[in-house]
XYZ file of N, CA, C and O in Angstrom:
476
model
N 0.819 -1.182 0.000
C 0.000 0.000 0.000
C 0.874 1.261 0.000
O 0.721 2.104 -0.866
N 1.805 1.369 0.947
C 2.693 2.524 0.992
C 3.630 2.534 -0.205
O 3.921 3.599 -0.747
N 4.069 1.358 -0.609
C 4.993 1.288 -1.741
C 4.303 1.709 -3.038
O 4.932 2.294 -3.914
N 3.005 1.425 -3.174
C 2.267 1.862 -4.357
C 2.187 3.387 -4.415
O 2.399 3.989 -5.470
N 1.887 4.001 -3.300
C 1.818 5.462 -3.233
C 3.177 6.058 -3.552
O 3.280 7.035 -4.296
N 4.222 5.481 -3.010
C 5.583 5.933 -3.245
C 5.908 5.840 -4.737
O 6.405 6.786 -5.342
N 5.609 4.709 -5.337
C 5.902 4.480 -6.752
C 5.121 5.453 -7.633
O 5.675 6.052 -8.557
N 3.851 5.653 -7.347
C 3.017 6.571 -8.129
C 3.536 8.000 -8.003
O 3.620 8.734 -8.995
N 3.909 8.392 -6.797
C 4.431 9.746 -6.579
C 5.726 9.974 -7.354
O 5.906 11.012 -7.988
N 6.617 9.003 -7.302
C 7.889 9.106 -8.031
C 7.621 9.233 -9.532
O 8.218 10.069 -10.220
N 6.729 8.423 -10.068
C 6.400 8.484 -11.494
C 5.830 9.845 -11.874
O 6.168 10.403 -12.918
N 4.960 10.382 -11.019
C 4.370 11.695 -11.300
C 5.427 12.800 -11.245
O 5.424 13.710 -12.073
N 6.324 12.717 -10.289
C 7.390 13.716 -10.173
C 8.302 13.663 -11.393
O 8.648 14.698 -11.977
N 8.687 12.467 -11.806
C 9.546 12.313 -12.986
C 8.842 12.853 -14.225
O 9.449 13.554 -15.049
N 7.567 12.566 -14.348
C 6.787 13.065 -15.489
C 6.792 14.596 -15.508
O 7.000 15.212 -16.554
N 6.575 15.208 -14.353
C 6.547 16.669 -14.279
C 7.931 17.267 -14.509
O 8.061 18.322 -15.133
N 8.984 16.619 -14.009
C 10.342 17.098 -14.265
C 10.658 17.068 -15.757
O 11.280 17.995 -16.293
N 10.241 16.010 -16.424
C 10.449 15.918 -17.873
C 9.668 17.000 -18.613
O 10.168 17.610 -19.563
N 8.443 17.243 -18.166
C 7.630 18.297 -18.777
C 8.266 19.663 -18.547
O 8.351 20.487 -19.453
N 8.768 19.889 -17.345
C 9.439 21.148 -17.032
C 10.650 21.345 -17.941
O 10.881 22.444 -18.451
N 11.423 20.300 -18.145
C 12.608 20.369 -18.997
C 12.227 20.755 -20.421
O 12.865 21.610 -21.044
N 11.162 20.131 -20.949
C 10.716 20.469 -22.310
C 10.293 21.928 -22.395
O 10.601 22.630 -23.353
N 9.595 22.407 -21.379
C 9.149 23.804 -21.371
C 10.332 24.761 -21.263
O 10.348 25.811 -21.911
N 11.321 24.413 -20.459
C 12.513 25.256 -20.342
C 13.238 25.344 -21.678
O 13.706 26.416 -22.063
N 13.336 24.230 -22.393
C 13.955 24.235 -23.721
C 13.182 25.154 -24.655
O 13.767 25.925 -25.421
N 11.869 25.100 -24.579
C 11.043 25.949 -25.430
C 11.217 27.420 -25.073
O 11.231 28.275 -25.961
N 11.342 27.716 -23.786
C 11.539 29.101 -23.364
C 12.845 29.635 -23.935
O 12.888 30.731 -24.503
N 13.924 28.873 -23.817
C 15.215 29.330 -24.330
C 15.148 29.543 -25.837
O 15.603 30.565 -26.350
N 14.565 28.588 -26.555
C 14.442 28.724 -28.006
C 13.602 29.950 -28.357
O 13.908 30.670 -29.321
N 12.575 30.218 -27.588
C 11.726 31.384 -27.812
C 12.493 32.678 -27.553
O 12.366 33.644 -28.315
N 13.286 32.719 -26.499
C 14.087 33.905 -26.187
C 15.023 34.216 -27.351
O 15.123 35.366 -27.797
N 15.692 33.208 -27.875
C 16.619 33.409 -28.991
C 15.854 33.869 -30.232
O 16.286 34.791 -30.932
N 14.716 33.261 -30.490
C 13.926 33.641 -31.677
C 13.410 35.076 -31.563
O 13.458 35.833 -32.528
N 12.916 35.452 -30.384
C 12.460 36.827 -30.179
C 13.621 37.801 -30.386
O 13.477 38.836 -31.047
N 14.771 37.468 -29.847
C 15.954 38.311 -30.033
C 16.314 38.467 -31.495
O 16.659 39.555 -31.958
N 16.211 37.375 -32.235
C 16.501 37.419 -33.681
C 15.515 38.332 -34.400
O 15.907 39.168 -35.222
N 14.234 38.181 -34.091
C 13.217 39.015 -34.736
C 13.404 40.488 -34.384
O 13.270 41.370 -35.253
N 13.726 40.778 -33.139
C 13.964 42.157 -32.732
C 15.189 42.736 -33.435
O 15.172 43.884 -33.893
N 16.249 41.942 -33.539
C 17.462 42.405 -34.226
C 17.177 42.651 -35.698
O 17.642 43.638 -36.277
N 16.413 41.762 -36.325
C 16.056 41.947 -37.740
C 15.248 43.227 -37.936
O 15.476 43.966 -38.893
N 14.308 43.497 -37.031
C 13.512 44.719 -37.113
C 14.407 45.947 -36.966
O 14.292 46.912 -37.724
N 15.314 45.890 -36.023
C 16.239 46.994 -35.799
C 17.143 47.201 -37.018
O 17.324 48.335 -37.476
N 17.691 46.119 -37.559
C 18.551 46.214 -38.738
C 17.785 46.769 -39.929
O 18.296 47.628 -40.664
N 16.579 46.274 -40.149
C 15.760 46.740 -41.268
C 15.501 48.242 -41.154
O 15.651 48.986 -42.124
N 15.128 48.668 -39.966
C 14.835 50.088 -39.750
C 16.091 50.931 -39.942
O 16.043 51.993 -40.573
N 17.218 50.458 -39.437
C 18.478 51.203 -39.584
C 18.920 51.299 -41.037
O 19.618 52.240 -41.410
N 18.541 50.326 -41.864
C 18.931 50.335 -43.278
C 18.009 51.183 -44.151
O 18.301 51.386 -45.329
N 16.910 51.650 -43.598
C 16.000 52.503 -44.364
C 16.661 53.850 -44.638
O 17.378 54.395 -43.797
N 16.408 54.369 -45.810
C 16.974 55.662 -46.185
C 15.888 56.723 -46.053
O 15.453 57.303 -47.044
N 15.442 56.925 -44.830
C 14.391 57.913 -44.572
C 14.759 58.742 -43.353
O 15.538 58.306 -42.499
N 14.170 59.919 -43.300
C 14.335 60.749 -42.105
C 13.452 60.183 -41.003
O 12.390 59.634 -41.266
N 13.886 60.309 -39.791
C 13.087 59.896 -38.649
C 13.044 58.398 -38.420
O 12.120 57.897 -37.788
N 14.037 57.677 -38.913
C 14.002 56.222 -38.716
C 14.150 55.833 -37.250
O 13.629 54.813 -36.825
N 14.823 56.663 -36.458
C 14.915 56.373 -35.018
C 13.540 56.463 -34.365
O 13.202 55.650 -33.507
N 12.754 57.458 -34.780
C 11.392 57.581 -34.243
C 10.524 56.420 -34.712
O 9.666 55.946 -33.976
N 10.757 55.954 -35.950
C 10.010 54.808 -36.462
C 10.316 53.565 -35.621
O 9.401 52.859 -35.197
N 11.588 53.330 -35.367
C 11.973 52.184 -34.544
C 11.403 52.327 -33.142
O 10.883 51.365 -32.577
N 11.455 53.514 -32.597
C 10.897 53.752 -31.267
C 9.389 53.482 -31.239
O 8.866 52.899 -30.291
N 8.703 53.841 -32.313
C 7.255 53.584 -32.346
C 6.971 52.091 -32.429
O 6.016 51.602 -31.833
N 7.807 51.337 -33.170
C 7.650 49.879 -33.201
C 7.841 49.307 -31.803
O 7.069 48.478 -31.336
N 8.906 49.756 -31.141
C 9.212 49.253 -29.801
C 8.110 49.605 -28.803
O 7.801 48.824 -27.915
N 7.518 50.786 -28.964
C 6.444 51.206 -28.055
C 5.192 50.350 -28.203
O 4.364 50.314 -27.294
N 5.049 49.685 -29.328
C 3.895 48.810 -29.545
C 4.114 47.406 -28.986
O 3.206 46.573 -29.040
N 5.291 47.152 -28.476
C 5.590 45.845 -27.886
C 5.273 45.878 -26.384
O 5.426 46.916 -25.738
N 4.879 44.746 -25.829
C 4.544 44.706 -24.399
C 5.762 44.531 -23.492
O 5.644 44.028 -22.375
N 6.940 44.941 -23.975
C 8.173 44.846 -23.183
C 8.918 46.175 -23.282
O 8.770 46.914 -24.252
N 9.725 46.448 -22.289
C 10.449 47.716 -22.233
C 11.672 47.690 -23.155
O 12.169 46.613 -23.519
N 12.188 48.871 -23.513
C 13.416 48.926 -24.317
C 14.589 48.193 -23.653
O 15.418 47.597 -24.338
N 14.643 48.208 -22.337
C 15.714 47.497 -21.611
C 15.606 45.987 -21.839
O 16.605 45.298 -22.061
N 14.381 45.461 -21.807
C 14.180 44.030 -22.040
C 14.427 43.698 -23.510
O 15.002 42.649 -23.825
N 14.045 44.579 -24.402
C 14.332 44.392 -25.831
C 15.831 44.233 -26.030
O 16.282 43.333 -26.742
N 16.606 45.103 -25.395
C 18.070 45.035 -25.504
C 18.606 43.706 -24.976
O 19.559 43.142 -25.530
N 17.986 43.177 -23.927
C 18.431 41.892 -23.375
C 18.158 40.751 -24.353
O 19.001 39.868 -24.535
N 16.982 40.763 -24.969
C 16.682 39.730 -25.964
C 17.710 39.771 -27.096
O 18.228 38.731 -27.511
N 17.983 40.962 -27.589
C 18.946 41.103 -28.689
C 20.328 40.652 -28.253
O 21.044 39.977 -28.998
N 20.696 40.999 -27.029
C 22.002 40.605 -26.502
C 22.141 39.083 -26.424
O 23.175 38.522 -26.800
N 21.107 38.411 -25.956
C 21.145 36.943 -25.872
C 21.260 36.354 -27.273
O 22.075 35.472 -27.528
N 20.447 36.851 -28.217
C 20.496 36.347 -29.589
C 21.872 36.573 -30.211
O 22.417 35.696 -30.873
N 22.451 37.735 -29.970
C 23.712 38.112 -30.612
C 24.935 37.451 -29.992
O 26.009 37.474 -30.575
N 24.774 36.873 -28.823
C 25.905 36.296 -28.118
C 26.342 34.994 -28.787
O 25.554 34.058 -28.898
N 27.595 34.914 -29.225
C 28.063 33.691 -29.908
C 28.045 32.440 -29.029
O 28.014 31.329 -29.542
N 27.998 32.618 -27.704
C 27.934 31.454 -26.811
C 26.645 30.669 -27.026
O 26.567 29.505 -26.708
N 25.610 31.343 -27.541
C 24.327 30.684 -27.710
C 24.143 30.082 -29.099
O 23.101 29.520 -29.389
N 25.182 30.182 -29.932
C 25.057 29.567 -31.253
C 25.107 28.049 -31.146
O 24.584 27.347 -31.993
N 25.735 27.555 -30.115
C 25.750 26.115 -29.846
C 24.830 25.886 -28.664
O 25.232 26.047 -27.519
N 23.599 25.532 -28.934
C 22.603 25.447 -27.873
C 22.616 24.105 -27.150
O 21.674 23.767 -26.459
N 23.715 23.351 -27.280
C 23.771 22.072 -26.581
C 23.852 22.247 -25.068
O 23.695 21.310 -24.333
N 24.097 23.456 -24.609
C 24.159 23.710 -23.169
C 22.866 24.308 -22.642
O 22.782 24.675 -21.488
N 21.829 24.376 -23.469
C 20.611 25.072 -23.061
C 19.928 24.419 -21.874
O 19.206 25.086 -21.143
N 20.185 23.141 -21.638
C 19.543 22.500 -20.497
C 20.059 23.056 -19.177
O 19.451 22.864 -18.148
N 21.162 23.773 -19.221
C 21.729 24.346 -17.999
C 21.323 25.793 -17.780
O 21.736 26.404 -16.809
N 20.548 26.342 -18.700
C 20.216 27.749 -18.615
C 18.899 27.985 -17.880
O 17.990 27.175 -17.962
N 18.800 29.121 -17.212
C 17.537 29.474 -16.566
C 16.506 29.855 -17.623
O 16.839 29.996 -18.795
N 15.283 30.062 -17.212
C 14.246 30.325 -18.199
C 13.691 31.740 -18.148
O 12.589 31.983 -18.602
N 14.458 32.686 -17.622
C 14.013 34.073 -17.669
C 14.999 34.872 -18.505
O 16.202 34.603 -18.492
N 14.489 35.856 -19.213
C 15.349 36.660 -20.084
C 16.431 37.370 -19.285
O 17.575 37.438 -19.717
N 16.117 37.873 -18.111
C 17.110 38.587 -17.317
C 18.243 37.654 -16.894
O 19.419 37.990 -17.018
N 17.912 36.463 -16.428
C 18.951 35.511 -15.999
C 19.785 35.031 -17.181
O 21.012 34.929 -17.078
N 19.136 34.743 -18.293
C 19.881 34.312 -19.486
C 20.804 35.434 -19.940
O 21.972 35.197 -20.280
N 20.302 36.655 -19.926
C 21.129 37.795 -20.327
C 22.335 37.944 -19.407
O 23.466 38.141 -19.873
N 22.127 37.845 -18.104
C 23.238 37.974 -17.162
C 24.281 36.886 -17.390
O 25.485 37.141 -17.333
N 23.840 35.672 -17.663
C 24.791 34.596 -17.946
C 25.547 34.846 -19.246
O 26.720 34.504 -19.370
N 24.872 35.449 -20.215
C 25.533 35.681 -21.496
C 26.642 36.719 -21.381
O 27.502 36.801 -22.246
N 26.637 37.503 -20.312
C 27.682 38.499 -20.104
C 28.959 37.895 -19.520
O 30.011 38.514 -19.566
N 28.859 36.693 -18.981
C 30.024 36.038 -18.390
C 30.964 35.545 -19.478
O 30.539 35.158 -20.560
N 32.254 35.528 -19.158
C 33.172 34.926 -20.122
C 33.106 33.403 -19.985
O 32.475 32.866 -19.074
N 33.726 32.713 -20.913
C 33.613 31.250 -20.983
C 34.084 30.569 -19.696
O 33.478 29.600 -19.243
N 35.159 31.074 -19.089
C 35.697 30.459 -17.875
C 34.727 30.620 -16.706
O 34.460 29.665 -15.975
N 34.171 31.821 -16.551
C 33.210 32.044 -15.469
C 31.989 31.144 -15.631
O 31.498 30.563 -14.665
N 31.527 31.012 -16.861
C 30.375 30.160 -17.128
C 30.698 28.696 -16.831
O 29.893 27.982 -16.236
N 31.897 28.252 -17.203
C 32.312 26.873 -16.932
C 32.383 26.611 -15.425
O 31.948 25.572 -14.948
N 32.908 27.571 -14.680
C 33.007 27.421 -13.223
C 31.610 27.277 -12.621
O 31.372 26.403 -11.768
N 30.678 28.111 -13.044
C 29.308 28.015 -12.526
C 28.663 26.686 -12.916
O 27.975 26.059 -12.117
N 28.918 26.250 -14.134
C 28.343 24.993 -14.610
C 28.891 23.817 -13.811
O 28.141 22.948 -13.371
N 30.185 23.791 -13.626
C 30.807 22.699 -12.869
C 30.387 22.717 -11.409
O 30.314 21.675 -10.766
N 30.082 23.888 -10.890
C 29.625 23.998 -9.511
C 28.149 23.695 -9.358
O 27.611 23.739 -8.265
N 27.477 23.400 -10.476
C 26.073 23.054 -10.438
C 25.147 24.251 -10.258
O 23.970 24.100 -10.009
N 25.693 25.448 -10.418
C 24.875 26.646 -10.252
C 24.125 27.012 -11.521
O 23.205 27.810 -11.485
N 24.579 26.489 -12.630
C 23.924 26.759 -13.918
C 23.642 25.462 -14.609
O 24.438 24.566 -14.591
């Protein structure tokens, strides 16, 4: 009786951990994709040969439900060459601010955190 409850609980926990992992992977992929789209929008606007392109870009950004500071973080994560090899994504947090902060670390600092189990 107790062993059945124990076994069922363990199975449910493992199932939820696996689901959490899949969602975290999706969050990271989404962060990178959003950063790419934002960078493309910024590049496109900067390449326009019109007056007031900064105001145009600002108006696009104002229509987004995120602040310019968060926009910059998405772009920073996308632009960071450390994220071109996403085989380490299982070690990354799932918030844009945390991912951005990690992307600012150099390779050695990131390795130390990873080996210490902090990332």
